mmCIF file of N, CA and C and ligand atoms in Angstrom:
data_model
loop_
_atom_site.group_PDB
_atom_site.id
_atom_site.type_symbol
_atom_site.label_atom_id
_atom_site.label_comp_id
_atom_site.label_asym_id
_atom_site.label_seq_id
_atom_site.Cartn_x
_atom_site.Cartn_y
_atom_site.Cartn_z
ATOM 1 N N MET A 820 0.854 -1.197 0.000
ATOM 2 C CA MET A 820 0.000 0.000 0.000
ATOM 3 C C MET A 820 0.892 1.250 0.000
ATOM 4 N N PRO A 821 0.626 2.166 -0.882
ATOM 5 C CA PRO A 821 1.480 3.360 -0.932
ATOM 6 C C PRO A 821 1.348 4.208 0.320
ATOM 7 N N ARG A 822 2.386 4.956 0.538
ATOM 8 C CA ARG A 822 2.463 5.791 1.731
ATOM 9 C C ARG A 822 2.477 7.254 1.303
ATOM 10 N N TYR A 823 1.732 8.035 1.980
ATOM 11 C CA TYR A 823 1.622 9.436 1.622
ATOM 12 C C TYR A 823 2.019 10.299 2.819
ATOM 13 N N ASP A 824 2.751 11.328 2.509
ATOM 14 C CA ASP A 824 3.177 12.262 3.545
ATOM 15 C C ASP A 824 2.266 13.479 3.526
ATOM 16 N N PHE A 825 1.910 13.907 4.685
ATOM 17 C CA PHE A 825 1.070 15.087 4.829
ATOM 18 C C PHE A 825 1.737 16.046 5.795
ATOM 19 N N ARG A 826 1.352 17.288 5.658
ATOM 20 C CA ARG A 826 1.823 18.279 6.608
ATOM 21 C C ARG A 826 0.629 19.090 7.091
ATOM 22 N N CYS A 827 0.606 19.278 8.365
ATOM 23 C CA CYS A 827 -0.474 20.045 8.962
ATOM 24 C C CYS A 827 -0.104 21.518 8.930
ATOM 25 N N ARG A 828 -1.008 22.315 8.420
ATOM 26 C CA ARG A 828 -0.752 23.748 8.371
ATOM 27 C C ARG A 828 -1.179 24.448 9.654
ATOM 28 N N SER A 829 -1.835 23.730 10.504
ATOM 29 C CA SER A 829 -2.241 24.333 11.773
ATOM 30 C C SER A 829 -1.127 24.268 12.801
ATOM 31 N N CYS A 830 -0.478 23.109 12.896
ATOM 32 C CA CYS A 830 0.568 22.950 13.905
ATOM 33 C C CYS A 830 1.926 22.645 13.279
ATOM 34 N N GLY A 831 1.969 22.488 11.950
ATOM 35 C CA GLY A 831 3.245 22.282 11.280
ATOM 36 C C GLY A 831 3.776 20.869 11.351
ATOM 37 N N ALA A 832 3.020 19.966 11.904
ATOM 38 C CA ALA A 832 3.497 18.598 12.033
ATOM 39 C C ALA A 832 3.417 17.881 10.691
ATOM 40 N N THR A 833 4.364 17.004 10.482
ATOM 41 C CA THR A 833 4.301 16.152 9.306
ATOM 42 C C THR A 833 4.005 14.737 9.766
ATOM 43 N N PHE A 834 3.212 14.071 8.965
ATOM 44 C CA PHE A 834 2.853 12.706 9.321
ATOM 45 C C PHE A 834 2.603 11.950 8.044
ATOM 46 N N GLU A 835 2.592 10.645 8.158
ATOM 47 C CA GLU A 835 2.391 9.830 6.974
ATOM 48 C C GLU A 835 1.239 8.867 7.206
ATOM 49 N N LEU A 836 0.565 8.600 6.099
ATOM 50 C CA LEU A 836 -0.556 7.679 6.155
ATOM 51 C C LEU A 836 -0.392 6.633 5.067
ATOM 52 N N ARG A 837 -0.813 5.443 5.372
ATOM 53 C CA ARG A 837 -0.885 4.415 4.340
ATOM 54 C C ARG A 837 -2.338 4.275 3.930
ATOM 55 N N ARG A 838 -2.551 4.441 2.665
ATOM 56 C CA ARG A 838 -3.920 4.363 2.181
ATOM 57 C C ARG A 838 -3.908 3.926 0.724
ATOM 58 N N GLN A 839 -5.065 3.514 0.266
ATOM 59 C CA GLN A 839 -5.178 3.104 -1.122
ATOM 60 C C GLN A 839 -4.955 4.306 -2.030
ATOM 61 N N MET A 840 -4.484 4.043 -3.250
ATOM 62 C CA MET A 840 -4.253 5.124 -4.180
ATOM 63 C C MET A 840 -5.546 5.856 -4.510
ATOM 64 N N ALA A 841 -6.645 5.151 -4.497
ATOM 65 C CA ALA A 841 -7.921 5.795 -4.789
ATOM 66 C C ALA A 841 -8.292 6.825 -3.733
ATOM 67 N N GLN A 842 -7.683 6.701 -2.577
ATOM 68 C CA GLN A 842 -7.983 7.619 -1.476
ATOM 69 C C GLN A 842 -6.848 8.612 -1.255
ATOM 70 N N ALA A 843 -5.932 8.672 -2.231
ATOM 71 C CA ALA A 843 -4.746 9.503 -2.037
ATOM 72 C C ALA A 843 -5.104 10.967 -1.853
ATOM 73 N N ASN A 844 -6.160 11.396 -2.500
ATOM 74 C CA ASN A 844 -6.515 12.811 -2.435
ATOM 75 C C ASN A 844 -7.583 13.100 -1.395
ATOM 76 N N ASP A 845 -7.926 12.103 -0.636
ATOM 77 C CA ASP A 845 -8.888 12.357 0.427
ATOM 78 C C ASP A 845 -8.237 13.233 1.495
ATOM 79 N N PRO A 846 -9.018 14.048 2.140
ATOM 80 C CA PRO A 846 -8.442 14.884 3.197
ATOM 81 C C PRO A 846 -7.921 14.040 4.352
ATOM 82 N N ALA A 847 -6.770 14.426 4.846
ATOM 83 C CA ALA A 847 -6.175 13.723 5.972
ATOM 84 C C ALA A 847 -6.289 14.587 7.213
ATOM 85 N N VAL A 848 -6.409 13.934 8.311
ATOM 86 C CA VAL A 848 -6.522 14.655 9.579
ATOM 87 C C VAL A 848 -5.225 14.476 10.349
ATOM 88 N N CYS A 849 -4.705 15.578 10.808
ATOM 89 C CA CYS A 849 -3.492 15.579 11.604
ATOM 90 C C CYS A 849 -3.683 14.733 12.869
ATOM 91 N N PRO A 850 -2.591 14.096 13.333
ATOM 92 C CA PRO A 850 -2.698 13.357 14.601
ATOM 93 C C PRO A 850 -3.194 14.216 15.752
ATOM 94 N N GLN A 851 -3.011 15.528 15.629
ATOM 95 C CA GLN A 851 -3.495 16.434 16.668
ATOM 96 C C GLN A 851 -4.958 16.800 16.448
ATOM 97 N N GLY A 852 -5.522 16.328 15.343
ATOM 98 C CA GLY A 852 -6.930 16.579 15.118
ATOM 99 C C GLY A 852 -7.222 17.719 14.164
ATOM 100 N N HIS A 853 -6.179 18.331 13.621
ATOM 101 C CA HIS A 853 -6.405 19.429 12.691
ATOM 102 C C HIS A 853 -6.759 18.875 11.307
ATOM 103 N N GLU A 854 -7.589 19.601 10.630
ATOM 104 C CA GLU A 854 -7.999 19.151 9.298
ATOM 105 C C GLU A 854 -7.367 19.967 8.185
ATOM 106 N N ASP A 855 -6.590 20.970 8.523
ATOM 107 C CA ASP A 855 -5.976 21.810 7.508
ATOM 108 C C ASP A 855 -4.621 21.229 7.137
ATOM 109 N N THR A 856 -4.657 20.196 6.331
ATOM 110 C CA THR A 856 -3.428 19.497 5.978
ATOM 111 C C THR A 856 -3.225 19.540 4.473
ATOM 112 N N VAL A 857 -1.982 19.407 4.071
ATOM 113 C CA VAL A 857 -1.645 19.354 2.656
ATOM 114 C C VAL A 857 -0.835 18.082 2.405
ATOM 115 N N LYS A 858 -1.054 17.516 1.246
ATOM 116 C CA LYS A 858 -0.319 16.303 0.889
ATOM 117 C C LYS A 858 1.017 16.709 0.286
ATOM 118 N N LEU A 859 2.071 16.094 0.799
ATOM 119 C CA LEU A 859 3.405 16.399 0.301
ATOM 120 C C LEU A 859 3.735 15.465 -0.842
ATOM 121 N N LEU A 860 4.504 15.993 -1.763
ATOM 122 C CA LEU A 860 4.944 15.166 -2.869
ATOM 123 C C LEU A 860 6.187 14.402 -2.442
ATOM 124 N N SER A 861 6.116 13.112 -2.542
ATOM 125 C CA SER A 861 7.255 12.294 -2.172
ATOM 126 C C SER A 861 7.982 11.857 -3.435
ATOM 127 N N ALA A 862 8.869 10.932 -3.297
ATOM 128 C CA ALA A 862 9.693 10.504 -4.421
ATOM 129 C C ALA A 862 8.887 9.737 -5.461
ATOM 130 N N VAL A 863 7.631 9.539 -5.211
ATOM 131 C CA VAL A 863 6.821 8.777 -6.158
ATOM 132 C C VAL A 863 6.636 9.562 -7.445
ATOM 133 N N ALA A 864 6.478 10.865 -7.321
ATOM 134 C CA ALA A 864 6.125 11.684 -8.470
ATOM 135 C C ALA A 864 7.361 12.249 -9.142
ATOM 136 N N VAL A 865 8.197 11.368 -9.645
ATOM 137 C CA VAL A 865 9.382 11.815 -10.364
ATOM 138 C C VAL A 865 9.150 11.606 -11.855
ATOM 139 N N THR A 866 9.313 12.655 -12.608
ATOM 140 C CA THR A 866 9.125 12.541 -14.048
ATOM 141 C C THR A 866 10.472 12.607 -14.748
ATOM 142 N N GLY A 867 10.542 12.043 -15.915
ATOM 143 C CA GLY A 867 11.797 12.008 -16.652
ATOM 144 C C GLY A 867 11.942 13.155 -17.627
ATOM 145 N N ALA A 868 11.488 14.321 -17.255
ATOM 146 C CA ALA A 868 11.511 15.452 -18.183
ATOM 147 C C ALA A 868 12.934 15.867 -18.531
ATOM 148 N N ALA A 869 13.862 15.638 -17.627
ATOM 149 C CA ALA A 869 15.221 16.102 -17.873
ATOM 150 C C ALA A 869 16.012 15.132 -18.737
ATOM 151 N N SER A 870 15.480 13.973 -18.991
ATOM 152 C CA SER A 870 16.236 12.968 -19.722
ATOM 153 C C SER A 870 15.586 12.645 -21.060
ATOM 154 N N GLY A 871 15.007 13.657 -21.692
ATOM 155 C CA GLY A 871 14.370 13.420 -22.988
ATOM 156 C C GLY A 871 15.392 13.127 -24.064
ATOM 157 N N GLY A 872 15.052 12.257 -24.947
ATOM 158 C CA GLY A 872 15.995 11.852 -25.985
ATOM 159 C C GLY A 872 15.857 12.657 -27.260
ATOM 160 N N GLY A 873 14.965 13.599 -27.289
ATOM 161 C CA GLY A 873 14.773 14.378 -28.497
ATOM 162 C C GLY A 873 13.810 13.691 -29.452
ATOM 163 N N ALA A 874 13.378 14.412 -30.439
ATOM 164 C CA ALA A 874 12.418 13.874 -31.399
ATOM 165 C C ALA A 874 13.108 12.875 -32.323
ATOM 166 N N PRO A 875 12.407 11.846 -32.659
ATOM 167 C CA PRO A 875 13.012 10.854 -33.564
ATOM 168 C C PRO A 875 13.191 11.436 -34.968
ATOM 169 N N GLN A 876 14.301 11.086 -35.548
ATOM 170 C CA GLN A 876 14.577 11.543 -36.902
ATOM 171 C C GLN A 876 13.668 10.801 -37.879
ATOM 172 N N GLN A 877 13.104 11.526 -38.800
ATOM 173 C CA GLN A 877 12.235 10.894 -39.782
ATOM 174 C C GLN A 877 12.628 11.378 -41.168
ATOM 175 N N ALA A 878 12.941 10.440 -42.031
ATOM 176 C CA ALA A 878 13.361 10.800 -43.387
ATOM 177 C C ALA A 878 12.173 11.318 -44.179
ATOM 178 N N PRO A 879 12.398 12.308 -44.994
ATOM 179 C CA PRO A 879 11.298 12.800 -45.845
ATOM 180 C C PRO A 879 10.899 11.749 -46.865
ATOM 181 N N SER A 880 9.618 11.625 -47.038
ATOM 182 C CA SER A 880 9.126 10.593 -47.951
ATOM 183 C C SER A 880 8.641 11.233 -49.250
ATOM 184 N N GLY A 881 8.758 10.509 -50.330
ATOM 185 C CA GLY A 881 8.256 11.002 -51.603
ATOM 186 C C GLY A 881 9.229 11.920 -52.322
ATOM 187 N N GLY A 882 10.398 12.140 -51.769
ATOM 188 C CA GLY A 882 11.344 13.042 -52.430
ATOM 189 C C GLY A 882 12.510 12.295 -53.032
ATOM 190 N N GLY A 883 12.266 11.185 -53.621
ATOM 191 C CA GLY A 883 13.326 10.345 -54.163
ATOM 192 C C GLY A 883 14.003 10.986 -55.366
ATOM 193 N N CYS A 884 14.802 10.201 -55.981
ATOM 194 C CA CYS A 884 15.595 10.690 -57.111
ATOM 195 C C CYS A 884 14.718 11.221 -58.232
ATOM 196 N N CYS A 885 13.631 10.489 -58.539
ATOM 197 C CA CYS A 885 12.791 10.880 -59.659
ATOM 198 C C CYS A 885 12.036 12.162 -59.396
ATOM 199 N N GLY A 886 12.015 12.569 -58.136
ATOM 200 C CA GLY A 886 11.296 13.796 -57.850
ATOM 201 C C GLY A 886 11.971 15.008 -58.479
ATOM 202 N N GLY A 887 13.247 14.955 -58.652
ATOM 203 C CA GLY A 887 13.954 16.096 -59.190
ATOM 204 C C GLY A 887 14.244 15.982 -60.679
ATOM 205 N N GLY A 888 13.772 14.930 -61.296
ATOM 206 C CA GLY A 888 13.955 14.793 -62.745
ATOM 207 C C GLY A 888 15.355 14.385 -63.135
ATOM 208 N N CYS A 889 16.095 13.786 -62.190
ATOM 209 C CA CYS A 889 17.461 13.441 -62.509
ATOM 210 C C CYS A 889 17.599 12.080 -63.178
ATOM 211 N N CYS A 890 16.503 11.329 -63.267
ATOM 212 C CA CYS A 890 16.602 9.988 -63.810
ATOM 213 C C CYS A 890 15.649 9.806 -64.967
ATOM 214 N N GLY A 891 15.329 10.837 -65.578
ATOM 215 C CA GLY A 891 14.364 10.720 -66.645
ATOM 216 C C GLY A 891 14.954 10.730 -68.025
HETATM 217 ZN ZN1 ZN B 1834 -1.974 19.650 13.352
#
């Protein structure tokens, strides 16, 4: 079961909860009873934006030798 980190904005405490992914965005209640909490992003949400390989090279089609009249 995934683990989610939350931080309470009322008392500043951080805590973690284990819950189903379907409930990941459900409001969490601080151990102190506060409901003003925010979900922290953990290492789960890492994207590979910095390691892009660039667009694949694609040869132009239909521009063969006969297109320029060199073989006629
Ligand atoms: Zn709290």
